[in-house]
Short mmCIF file of C-alpha atoms in Angstrom, two decimals:
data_model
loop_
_atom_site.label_atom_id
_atom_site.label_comp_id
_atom_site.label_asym_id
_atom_site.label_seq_id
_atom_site.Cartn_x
_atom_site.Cartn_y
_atom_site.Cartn_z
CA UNK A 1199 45.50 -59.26 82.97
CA UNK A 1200 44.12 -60.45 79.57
CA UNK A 1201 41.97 -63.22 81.67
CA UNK A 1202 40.06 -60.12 83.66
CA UNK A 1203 39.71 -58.40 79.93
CA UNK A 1204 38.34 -61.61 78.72
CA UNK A 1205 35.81 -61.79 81.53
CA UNK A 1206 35.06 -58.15 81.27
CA UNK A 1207 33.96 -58.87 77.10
CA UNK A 1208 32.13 -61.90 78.16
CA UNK A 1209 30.09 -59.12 80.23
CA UNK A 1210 29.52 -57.44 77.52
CA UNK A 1211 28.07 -60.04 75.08
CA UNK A 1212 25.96 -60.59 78.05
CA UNK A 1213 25.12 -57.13 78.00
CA UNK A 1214 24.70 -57.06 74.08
CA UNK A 1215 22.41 -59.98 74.61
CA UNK A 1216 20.43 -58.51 77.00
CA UNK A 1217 20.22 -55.33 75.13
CA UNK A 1218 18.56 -57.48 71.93
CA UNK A 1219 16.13 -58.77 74.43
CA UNK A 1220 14.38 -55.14 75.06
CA UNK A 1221 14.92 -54.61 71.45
CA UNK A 1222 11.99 -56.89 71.07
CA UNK A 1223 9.96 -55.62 73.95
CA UNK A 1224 10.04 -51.89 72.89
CA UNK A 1225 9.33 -49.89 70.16
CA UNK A 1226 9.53 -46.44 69.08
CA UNK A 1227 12.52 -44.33 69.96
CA UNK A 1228 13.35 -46.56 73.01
CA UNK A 1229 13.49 -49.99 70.85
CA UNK A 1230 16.40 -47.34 68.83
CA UNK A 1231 18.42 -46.42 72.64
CA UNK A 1232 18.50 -50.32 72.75
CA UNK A 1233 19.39 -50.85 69.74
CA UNK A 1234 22.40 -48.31 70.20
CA UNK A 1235 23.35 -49.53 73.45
CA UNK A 1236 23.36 -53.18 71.44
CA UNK A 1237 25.36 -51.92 69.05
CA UNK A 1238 28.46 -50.04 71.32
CA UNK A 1239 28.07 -53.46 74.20
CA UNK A 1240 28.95 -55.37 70.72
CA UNK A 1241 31.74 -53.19 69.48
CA UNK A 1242 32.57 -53.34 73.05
CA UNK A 1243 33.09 -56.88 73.50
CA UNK A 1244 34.48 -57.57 70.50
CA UNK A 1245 37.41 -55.11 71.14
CA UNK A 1246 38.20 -56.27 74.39
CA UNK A 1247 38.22 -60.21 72.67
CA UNK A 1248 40.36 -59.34 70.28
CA UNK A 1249 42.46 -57.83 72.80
CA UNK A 1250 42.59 -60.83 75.06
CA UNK A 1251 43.36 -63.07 72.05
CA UNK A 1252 46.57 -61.68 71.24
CA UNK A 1253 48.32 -63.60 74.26
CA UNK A 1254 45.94 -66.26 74.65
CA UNK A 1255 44.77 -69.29 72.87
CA UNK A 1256 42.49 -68.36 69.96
CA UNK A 1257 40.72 -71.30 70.72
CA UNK A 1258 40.32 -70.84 74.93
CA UNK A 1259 39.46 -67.53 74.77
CA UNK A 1260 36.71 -67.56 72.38
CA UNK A 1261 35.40 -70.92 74.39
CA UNK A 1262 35.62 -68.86 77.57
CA UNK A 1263 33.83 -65.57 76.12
CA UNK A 1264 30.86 -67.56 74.77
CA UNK A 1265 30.24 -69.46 78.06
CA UNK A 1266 30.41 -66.26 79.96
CA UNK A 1267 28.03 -65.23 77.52
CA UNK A 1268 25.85 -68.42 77.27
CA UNK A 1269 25.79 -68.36 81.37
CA UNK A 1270 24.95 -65.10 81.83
CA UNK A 1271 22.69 -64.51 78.92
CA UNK A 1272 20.87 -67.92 80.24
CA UNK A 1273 20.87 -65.97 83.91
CA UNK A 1274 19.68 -62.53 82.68
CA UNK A 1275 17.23 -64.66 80.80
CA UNK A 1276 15.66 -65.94 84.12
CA UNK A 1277 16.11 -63.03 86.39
CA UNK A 1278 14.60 -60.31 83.79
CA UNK A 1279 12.79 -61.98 80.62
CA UNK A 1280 11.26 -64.78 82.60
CA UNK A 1281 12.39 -67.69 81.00
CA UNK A 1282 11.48 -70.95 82.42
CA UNK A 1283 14.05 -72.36 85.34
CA UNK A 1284 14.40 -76.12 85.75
CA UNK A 1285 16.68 -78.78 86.81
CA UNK A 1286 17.89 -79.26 83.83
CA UNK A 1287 18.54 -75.99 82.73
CA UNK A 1288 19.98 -75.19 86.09
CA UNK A 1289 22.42 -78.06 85.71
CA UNK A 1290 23.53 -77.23 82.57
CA UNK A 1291 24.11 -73.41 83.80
CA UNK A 1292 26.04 -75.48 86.26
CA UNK A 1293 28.08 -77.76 83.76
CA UNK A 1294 29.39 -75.03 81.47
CA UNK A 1295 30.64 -72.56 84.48
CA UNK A 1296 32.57 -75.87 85.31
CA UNK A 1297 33.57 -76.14 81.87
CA UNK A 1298 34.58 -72.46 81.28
CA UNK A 1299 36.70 -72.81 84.75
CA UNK A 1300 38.20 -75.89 83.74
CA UNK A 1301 39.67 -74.52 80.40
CA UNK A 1302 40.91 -71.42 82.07
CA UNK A 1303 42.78 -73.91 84.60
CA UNK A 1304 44.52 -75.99 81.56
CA UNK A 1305 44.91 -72.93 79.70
CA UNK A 1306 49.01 -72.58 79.58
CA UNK A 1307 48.77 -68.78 79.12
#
């Protein structure tokens, strides 16, 4: 159960990353609606980590919950901010899912 809450507060740094993104496209009232929504996906997040952490490995869990976040932020990034896609960025996209799987699989929690 606390691997599904870890993966749900990786979603939300992805969420809270994504939500600083429009903070920089907007301004006005709306740059303030994303900067609340950055705010509660943050609080969010952090919650639900701290929540995860108290069974697992400090150290897994906080690898895990930055590569969700690195992975999906670098995926949002491409779908919706149009940030450049390449091999290389593709591959490592690639390498750290494989690492993020990886330390859930040697994880003894």
């Amino acid at each position: 159960m606390n691997w599904i809450i870890l993966i749900i507060a990786g979603l939300f740094e992805v969420a809270f990353a994504a939500c600083l993104g429009k903070v920089k496209e907007t301004s006005g009232s709306e740059m303030y609606w994303w900067f609340t929504a950055f705010l509660v996906s943050l609080s969010i997040s952090m919650l639900l980590l701290i929540k995860a952490t108290q069974t697992l490995p400090i150290g897994t869990a906080y690898a895990v919950w930055t590569g969700i976040g690195a992975v999906g932020t670098a995926i949002m990034g491409i779908f919706f901010f149009k940030d450049p896609v390449n091999f290389w960025r593709i591959f490592f996209i690639i390498t750290l899912i494989g690492s993020v799987v990886g330390l859930k699989f040697v994880s003894h929690s």
